[in-house]
Amino acid sequence: MECPKCHTENKENSRFCSNCAVPLGSGGPEPVSLTMSLEIPLHILKPGSLIAGKYRILEEIGQGGMGIVYKTEDLKLKRCVALKFLPPHLMDSRELKERFLIEAQAAAALSHPNICVIHEVGETEDLPYIAMEYVEGETLRDKIKKGPLKPEEALDIITQVAAGLGEAHGKGIIHRDIKSANIMVTKKGQAKVMDFGLAKLRGGSSLTKSQTTLGTVAYMSPEQARGDELDGRTDIWSLGIVLYEMLAGKLPFRGDHDQTVIYSIFHHEPESLVKARPGTAPELEHVVGQALAKNPADRYQTMEEFWEDLAAVTEGFRPLRAKRRAARRRILGLDIVYLFPAALAVILVLFSLNVGGVRDRLLGRSASPAHAIKMAVLPFANLTGDPEQEYLNDGVTQEMITQLGRLHPQSLSVIARTSVMRYKKGDTPVDQIGRELGVEYVLEGSARREANRVRITAELIQVRDQTQLWADSYEQELSGFGAVQSEVAQSVAKALALKLLPAEQTRLASARTVNSEVYAAYLKGMFYVSQNNPESFEKGMRYLHQAVEIDPAEPLAYAGLAQGYITLGHGGAEQLDAFPRAKAAAEQALKLDPEMAEAVGVLADVALYYEWDWAKAEKLFKRALELNPSLAMTHYHYAWYLVIFDRLDEAIAEHKLARDLDPLRALNTGWLGALYNFSGRYDEAIVEAKKAIDLNPDFWPSYQVLRIAYSKKGMHQEAVATAERLVELNPMRGYAHLTMAYALAGQREKALAISSKFERNTRSFNHIGQAYLMLGDKEAALQELEDAYKAHQTTVPWIRARGYGWDSMHDEPRFQDLLRRMNLLVDEKK
């Protein structure tokens, strides 16, 4: 395409001339920028207006070139929702409208604490809308208007945004309109990326083929302005602009007209950050410079690489890995025939130093920011020989896991208690523990109590060579033991070169003094509750109630009660009254300590299994994991929430996190196999089920998963044998699976004979109901479901999930009615 002004040849789909920046394509005047007002004004909706039969308009909260946004009340779920209407000029054809809906629905599958959740994509009166999470706070643009941000604050915000975008890029979704106005910052400093509904799926069609360029001009990458095919590197450029803007208080490329700005993007370098903001660290200048490299090949290649160097600056690492990585790319980009020896030498040096995560990537190891370092707190030893002091050592172990799990969530993950307790005898070599748990460091120690004073020793060991990185001993009154735990956590952070954020430093420095009697009762309560027998559990709950009675203002005691009651609630329909008790205790704990992640996790479980409040459950799961990403069971339960809504890829990812954080617990491995079954990945399901059986031969769900996978693969003899073993472990479920195994093997008479042994129990509704389906008795299957629903069996909602075993019933009116009563007809037009 020839430029009408300078006659330079440009690519056919170019938006602006790459030489003089004149707009191309129309030959007319410069098109209206998307940052200006809407070409076709939207009808302004009055407060009180009802949209789609369920959203009541409260107030308008913003307008722009990409639409108008209202704060609304979701009348059905009783929550505030941001409702965005797309302007008509973006929806000028049915094809574009359908394409938008497809891409926005894909974006709605994103789940990350730094991405604004999209609840629904719909249409009312022929006008598309997006229902989004309502985020209270201010846009980053408004925040910058007050003046440049401090470097620490800017880095905190930008790393959060990079983490969210990295999640999106990993799922093939590019934002394409990153700018400070599209980033919300809450009062607590949490960053949320907005407007993912206008993203583009990598490899898919553009949202629009008109001459209007999506994205605000000042933040556009050169390739976006040229109309080139885009990948994640365009978001890296735009995020680099935002970082520059936060630090300098102004945009790097400016002008009175879009054409002037685009010319500057093509041909000029921004003013040095050191000059624009005296005192800026040179390392930070290098990061911004690489993010704003005009050639995408010279830029950070992935959002993860960008995040790594942002984290390196934040944590004070020098020299930067960015410069080394860029040099490595240049070397590896040369003729490998002539430079192979030199290139190989460089690679080997980098490999040995693990510069920029090279070693991890060559080994195929995950370099996820959320799990950069993995460590385990081994059971603290009871050197007194007094069994009455076991509670103290177990309690110290759990409290250190909790403290470290909250320490630096983007750089550290901590193995859960259930897995580390296997090493309580202390006779397993550290290198073996490292292999079995997949950790790089272990913290071990001992604790003893004399009267009201406690003495502990602790040491941090690097697994690779079993060297001691740090060690110390402490003596303190039991009431002030929280300060000791905080001091240990800070020492670990220092030894691992983790630079704590200001909020983390404040939290550790403000450890509360706890009444000695309360703390002892709490530790004893949690010790006994964690034992796997009813008598110990009851004893533990008595201790926790005692702690509450001694000091009703102590959040630990309420959190312990909440965890105890939620454990009871998961025991089945006969324990339903435990859920409201768990909720009451968790809410009281949060009144006293609003950032107690475990209590938030309990509320998430209550919302999911008892209240069946789907939106509330997801919000709470995300909040709990934001506060402490090392909560293995919260990842597990969130995974099963995702299963209900057929978000299987996300569910598997969450389940893997649970397994990685608690690798020796059969539950996390066996049930992961179930998700593979739902996804049709039967070989992987078999592998996980067998791993779980190795961990615990009596864990019955593993055999259930294995039976299903064998039947699906046509391995009927193996399926029958597995079901027979399941009968031995759990007759109620075992007979149902044996029936299904025979039915699928074509042995109907045997299946019918086994079905006569069914014992009616709402806890087995799923297995017995599916067995009836395979025998052709839909009426009996539906009756099982109805009885389970009336008993409020907590797992009934999973019948909605594809692959769970009820797919053939999804069009049955009575089945649909059951889903409607549980508010699970999410695809139903209302």
CSV table of N, CA and C in Angstrom, one decimal, residues 668-759:
chain,number,residue,atom,x,y,z
A,668,ASN,N,-4.9,-35.7,46.7
A,668,ASN,CA,-4.6,-34.7,45.6
A,668,ASN,C,-4.2,-35.4,44.3
A,669,THR,N,-3.7,-36.6,44.4
A,669,THR,CA,-3.3,-37.3,43.2
A,669,THR,C,-4.4,-38.2,42.6
A,670,GLY,N,-5.1,-38.9,43.5
A,670,GLY,CA,-6.2,-39.7,43.0
A,670,GLY,C,-7.3,-38.9,42.4
A,671,TRP,N,-7.8,-37.8,43.0
A,671,TRP,CA,-8.9,-37.1,42.4
A,671,TRP,C,-8.4,-36.3,41.2
A,672,LEU,N,-7.1,-36.0,41.1
A,672,LEU,CA,-6.6,-35.4,39.8
A,672,LEU,C,-6.9,-36.3,38.7
A,673,GLY,N,-6.7,-37.6,38.9
A,673,GLY,CA,-7.0,-38.6,37.9
A,673,GLY,C,-8.5,-38.5,37.4
A,674,ALA,N,-9.4,-38.2,38.4
A,674,ALA,CA,-10.8,-38.0,38.0
A,674,ALA,C,-11.0,-36.9,37.0
A,675,LEU,N,-10.2,-35.8,37.1
A,675,LEU,CA,-10.3,-34.7,36.2
A,675,LEU,C,-9.8,-35.1,34.8
A,676,TYR,N,-8.8,-36.0,34.8
A,676,TYR,CA,-8.3,-36.5,33.5
A,676,TYR,C,-9.3,-37.4,32.9
A,677,ASN,N,-10.1,-38.1,33.7
A,677,ASN,CA,-11.2,-38.9,33.1
A,677,ASN,C,-12.2,-38.0,32.5
A,678,PHE,N,-12.6,-36.9,33.1
A,678,PHE,CA,-13.6,-36.0,32.6
A,678,PHE,C,-13.1,-35.5,31.3
A,679,SER,N,-11.8,-35.3,31.1
A,679,SER,CA,-11.2,-34.7,29.9
A,679,SER,C,-11.0,-35.7,28.8
A,680,GLY,N,-11.3,-37.0,29.1
A,680,GLY,CA,-11.0,-38.0,28.1
A,680,GLY,C,-9.5,-38.4,28.0
A,681,ARG,N,-8.7,-38.0,29.1
A,681,ARG,CA,-7.3,-38.4,29.1
A,681,ARG,C,-7.1,-39.6,30.0
A,682,TYR,N,-7.5,-40.7,29.5
A,682,TYR,CA,-7.7,-41.9,30.4
A,682,TYR,C,-6.3,-42.5,30.8
A,683,ASP,N,-5.3,-42.4,29.9
A,683,ASP,CA,-4.0,-43.0,30.3
A,683,ASP,C,-3.4,-42.2,31.4
A,684,GLU,N,-3.6,-40.8,31.4
A,684,GLU,CA,-3.1,-40.0,32.4
A,684,GLU,C,-3.8,-40.3,33.7
A,685,ALA,N,-5.1,-40.5,33.6
A,685,ALA,CA,-5.9,-40.9,34.8
A,685,ALA,C,-5.4,-42.1,35.4
A,686,ILE,N,-5.1,-43.1,34.7
A,686,ILE,CA,-4.6,-44.4,35.2
A,686,ILE,C,-3.3,-44.1,35.9
A,687,VAL,N,-2.4,-43.3,35.4
A,687,VAL,CA,-1.1,-43.0,36.0
A,687,VAL,C,-1.3,-42.4,37.4
A,688,GLU,N,-2.2,-41.4,37.4
A,688,GLU,CA,-2.4,-40.7,38.7
A,688,GLU,C,-3.1,-41.6,39.7
A,689,ALA,N,-4.0,-42.4,39.3
A,689,ALA,CA,-4.7,-43.3,40.2
A,689,ALA,C,-3.7,-44.3,40.8
A,690,LYS,N,-2.8,-44.8,40.0
A,690,LYS,CA,-1.8,-45.8,40.5
A,690,LYS,C,-0.9,-45.1,41.5
A,691,LYS,N,-0.5,-43.9,41.2
A,691,LYS,CA,0.4,-43.1,42.1
A,691,LYS,C,-0.3,-43.0,43.5
A,692,ALA,N,-1.6,-42.7,43.4
A,692,ALA,CA,-2.4,-42.5,44.7
A,692,ALA,C,-2.4,-43.8,45.5
A,693,ILE,N,-2.6,-44.9,44.7
A,693,ILE,CA,-2.7,-46.2,45.4
A,693,ILE,C,-1.3,-46.6,46.0
A,694,ASP,N,-0.2,-46.2,45.4
A,694,ASP,CA,1.1,-46.4,46.0
A,694,ASP,C,1.2,-45.6,47.3
A,695,LEU,N,0.7,-44.4,47.3
A,695,LEU,CA,0.7,-43.5,48.5
A,695,LEU,C,-0.2,-44.1,49.6
A,696,ASN,N,-1.3,-44.6,49.2
A,696,ASN,CA,-2.3,-45.1,50.2
A,696,ASN,C,-3.1,-46.2,49.6
A,697,PRO,N,-2.8,-47.5,49.8
A,697,PRO,CA,-3.5,-48.6,49.1
A,697,PRO,C,-5.0,-48.6,49.5
A,698,ASP,N,-5.4,-48.0,50.6
A,698,ASP,CA,-6.8,-48.0,51.1
A,698,ASP,C,-7.6,-46.8,50.7
A,699,PHE,N,-7.0,-45.9,49.9
A,699,PHE,CA,-7.8,-44.7,49.5
A,699,PHE,C,-8.7,-45.1,48.4
A,700,TRP,N,-10.0,-45.3,48.7
A,700,TRP,CA,-11.0,-45.9,47.8
A,700,TRP,C,-11.2,-45.1,46.5
A,701,PRO,N,-11.2,-43.7,46.5
A,701,PRO,CA,-11.4,-43.0,45.3
A,701,PRO,C,-10.5,-43.3,44.1
A,702,SER,N,-9.3,-43.8,44.5
A,702,SER,CA,-8.3,-44.1,43.4
A,702,SER,C,-8.8,-45.3,42.6
A,703,TYR,N,-9.4,-46.2,43.2
A,703,TYR,CA,-10.0,-47.4,42.5
A,703,TYR,C,-11.2,-47.0,41.7
A,704,GLN,N,-11.9,-46.1,42.2
A,704,GLN,CA,-13.1,-45.6,41.4
A,704,GLN,C,-12.6,-44.9,40.1
A,705,VAL,N,-11.5,-44.1,40.2
A,705,VAL,CA,-10.9,-43.4,39.0
A,705,VAL,C,-10.4,-44.4,38.1
A,706,LEU,N,-9.7,-45.4,38.6
A,706,LEU,CA,-9.1,-46.5,37.8
A,706,LEU,C,-10.1,-47.3,37.1
A,707,ARG,N,-11.2,-47.6,37.8
A,707,ARG,CA,-12.3,-48.4,37.1
A,707,ARG,C,-12.8,-47.7,35.9
A,708,ILE,N,-13.1,-46.4,36.1
A,708,ILE,CA,-13.7,-45.6,35.0
A,708,ILE,C,-12.8,-45.6,33.8
A,709,ALA,N,-11.5,-45.3,34.1
A,709,ALA,CA,-10.5,-45.2,33.0
A,709,ALA,C,-10.4,-46.6,32.3
A,710,TYR,N,-10.3,-47.7,33.0
A,710,TYR,CA,-10.3,-49.0,32.4
A,710,TYR,C,-11.5,-49.2,31.5
A,711,SER,N,-12.7,-48.9,32.0
A,711,SER,CA,-13.9,-49.2,31.2
A,711,SER,C,-13.9,-48.3,30.0
A,712,LYS,N,-13.5,-47.1,30.1
A,712,LYS,CA,-13.5,-46.2,28.9
A,712,LYS,C,-12.5,-46.7,27.8
A,713,LYS,N,-11.4,-47.3,28.3
A,713,LYS,CA,-10.4,-47.9,27.3
A,713,LYS,C,-10.8,-49.3,26.8
A,714,GLY,N,-11.9,-49.8,27.3
A,714,GLY,CA,-12.3,-51.1,26.9
A,714,GLY,C,-11.5,-52.2,27.6
A,715,MET,N,-10.9,-51.9,28.7
A,715,MET,CA,-10.1,-52.9,29.4
A,715,MET,C,-11.0,-53.5,30.5
A,716,HIS,N,-12.0,-54.3,30.1
A,716,HIS,CA,-13.1,-54.6,31.0
A,716,HIS,C,-12.7,-55.6,32.1
A,717,GLN,N,-11.8,-56.5,31.8
A,717,GLN,CA,-11.4,-57.4,32.8
A,717,GLN,C,-10.7,-56.7,34.0
A,718,GLU,N,-9.8,-55.7,33.6
A,718,GLU,CA,-9.2,-54.9,34.6
A,718,GLU,C,-10.2,-54.0,35.4
A,719,ALA,N,-11.2,-53.5,34.7
A,719,ALA,CA,-12.2,-52.7,35.3
A,719,ALA,C,-13.0,-53.5,36.4
A,720,VAL,N,-13.4,-54.7,36.0
A,720,VAL,CA,-14.1,-55.6,37.0
A,720,VAL,C,-13.2,-55.9,38.2
A,721,ALA,N,-12.0,-56.2,38.0
A,721,ALA,CA,-11.1,-56.5,39.1
A,721,ALA,C,-10.9,-55.3,40.0
A,722,THR,N,-10.8,-54.1,39.4
A,722,THR,CA,-10.7,-52.9,40.2
A,722,THR,C,-11.9,-52.6,41.0
A,723,ALA,N,-13.1,-52.8,40.4
A,723,ALA,CA,-14.3,-52.6,41.1
A,723,ALA,C,-14.5,-53.6,42.3
A,724,GLU,N,-14.0,-54.8,42.1
A,724,GLU,CA,-14.1,-55.8,43.2
A,724,GLU,C,-13.3,-55.3,44.4
A,725,ARG,N,-12.1,-54.7,44.1
A,725,ARG,CA,-11.3,-54.2,45.2
A,725,ARG,C,-12.0,-53.0,45.9
A,726,LEU,N,-12.7,-52.2,45.1
A,726,LEU,CA,-13.4,-51.1,45.6
A,726,LEU,C,-14.6,-51.6,46.5
A,727,VAL,N,-15.2,-52.7,46.2
A,727,VAL,CA,-16.2,-53.3,47.0
A,727,VAL,C,-15.7,-53.6,48.4
A,728,GLU,N,-14.4,-54.1,48.5
A,728,GLU,CA,-13.8,-54.4,49.8
A,728,GLU,C,-13.6,-53.2,50.6
A,729,LEU,N,-13.3,-52.0,50.0
A,729,LEU,CA,-13.0,-50.8,50.7
A,729,LEU,C,-14.2,-50.0,51.0
A,730,ASN,N,-15.2,-50.0,50.1
A,730,ASN,CA,-16.3,-49.1,50.2
A,730,ASN,C,-17.5,-49.8,49.5
A,731,PRO,N,-18.2,-50.7,50.2
A,731,PRO,CA,-19.3,-51.5,49.5
A,731,PRO,C,-20.3,-50.6,48.9
A,732,MET,N,-20.8,-49.5,49.5
A,732,MET,CA,-21.8,-48.7,48.9
A,732,MET,C,-21.5,-48.3,47.5
A,733,ARG,N,-20.3,-47.7,47.3
A,733,ARG,CA,-19.9,-47.3,46.0
A,733,ARG,C,-19.3,-48.4,45.2
A,734,GLY,N,-18.7,-49.4,45.8
A,734,GLY,CA,-18.1,-50.5,45.1
A,734,GLY,C,-19.1,-51.3,44.3
A,735,TYR,N,-20.3,-51.6,44.9
A,735,TYR,CA,-21.3,-52.4,44.1
A,735,TYR,C,-21.8,-51.6,42.9
A,736,ALA,N,-21.9,-50.3,43.1
A,736,ALA,CA,-22.4,-49.5,41.9
A,736,ALA,C,-21.4,-49.6,40.8
A,737,HIS,N,-20.1,-49.5,41.1
A,737,HIS,CA,-19.0,-49.5,40.1
A,737,HIS,C,-18.9,-50.9,39.5
A,738,LEU,N,-19.1,-51.9,40.3
A,738,LEU,CA,-19.0,-53.3,39.8
A,738,LEU,C,-20.2,-53.5,38.8
A,739,THR,N,-21.4,-52.9,39.1
A,739,THR,CA,-22.5,-53.0,38.2
A,739,THR,C,-22.1,-52.3,36.9
A,740,MET,N,-21.6,-51.1,37.0
A,740,MET,CA,-21.2,-50.4,35.7
A,740,MET,C,-20.1,-51.1,35.0
A,741,ALA,N,-19.2,-51.7,35.7
A,741,ALA,CA,-18.1,-52.4,35.0
A,741,ALA,C,-18.7,-53.6,34.2
A,742,TYR,N,-19.6,-54.4,34.8
A,742,TYR,CA,-20.2,-55.5,34.1
A,742,TYR,C,-21.1,-55.0,32.9
A,743,ALA,N,-21.9,-53.9,33.2
A,743,ALA,CA,-22.8,-53.4,32.1
A,743,ALA,C,-22.0,-53.0,30.9
A,744,LEU,N,-20.9,-52.3,31.1
A,744,LEU,CA,-20.1,-51.8,30.0
A,744,LEU,C,-19.3,-52.9,29.3
A,745,ALA,N,-19.1,-54.0,30.0
A,745,ALA,CA,-18.4,-55.2,29.5
A,745,ALA,C,-19.4,-56.1,28.7
A,746,GLY,N,-20.7,-55.7,28.7
A,746,GLY,CA,-21.7,-56.4,28.0
A,746,GLY,C,-22.3,-57.6,28.8
A,747,GLN,N,-22.0,-57.6,30.1
A,747,GLN,CA,-22.5,-58.7,30.9
A,747,GLN,C,-23.7,-58.2,31.7
A,748,ARG,N,-24.8,-58.0,31.1
A,748,ARG,CA,-26.0,-57.4,31.7
A,748,ARG,C,-26.6,-58.2,32.9
A,749,GLU,N,-26.6,-59.5,32.7
A,749,GLU,CA,-27.2,-60.3,33.8
A,749,GLU,C,-26.4,-60.2,35.1
A,750,LYS,N,-25.1,-60.2,34.9
A,750,LYS,CA,-24.2,-60.0,36.1
A,750,LYS,C,-24.5,-58.6,36.7
A,751,ALA,N,-24.6,-57.6,35.8
A,751,ALA,CA,-24.8,-56.3,36.3
A,751,ALA,C,-26.1,-56.2,37.1
A,752,LEU,N,-27.2,-56.8,36.6
A,752,LEU,CA,-28.5,-56.7,37.3
A,752,LEU,C,-28.4,-57.4,38.6
A,753,ALA,N,-27.7,-58.5,38.7
A,753,ALA,CA,-27.6,-59.3,39.9
A,753,ALA,C,-26.8,-58.5,41.0
A,754,ILE,N,-25.8,-57.8,40.6
A,754,ILE,CA,-25.1,-56.9,41.5
A,754,ILE,C,-25.9,-55.8,42.0
A,755,SER,N,-26.7,-55.2,41.1
A,755,SER,CA,-27.5,-54.0,41.5
A,755,SER,C,-28.5,-54.3,42.6
A,756,SER,N,-28.8,-55.6,42.8
A,756,SER,CA,-29.8,-55.9,43.9
A,756,SER,C,-29.1,-55.7,45.2
A,757,LYS,N,-27.8,-55.5,45.3
A,757,LYS,CA,-27.1,-55.3,46.5
A,757,LYS,C,-27.0,-53.8,46.9
A,758,PHE,N,-27.5,-53.0,46.1
A,758,PHE,CA,-27.4,-51.5,46.4
A,758,PHE,C,-28.0,-51.2,47.7
A,759,GLU,N,-27.4,-50.4,48.5
A,759,GLU,CA,-27.9,-49.9,49.7
A,759,GLU,C,-28.2,-48.4,49.5
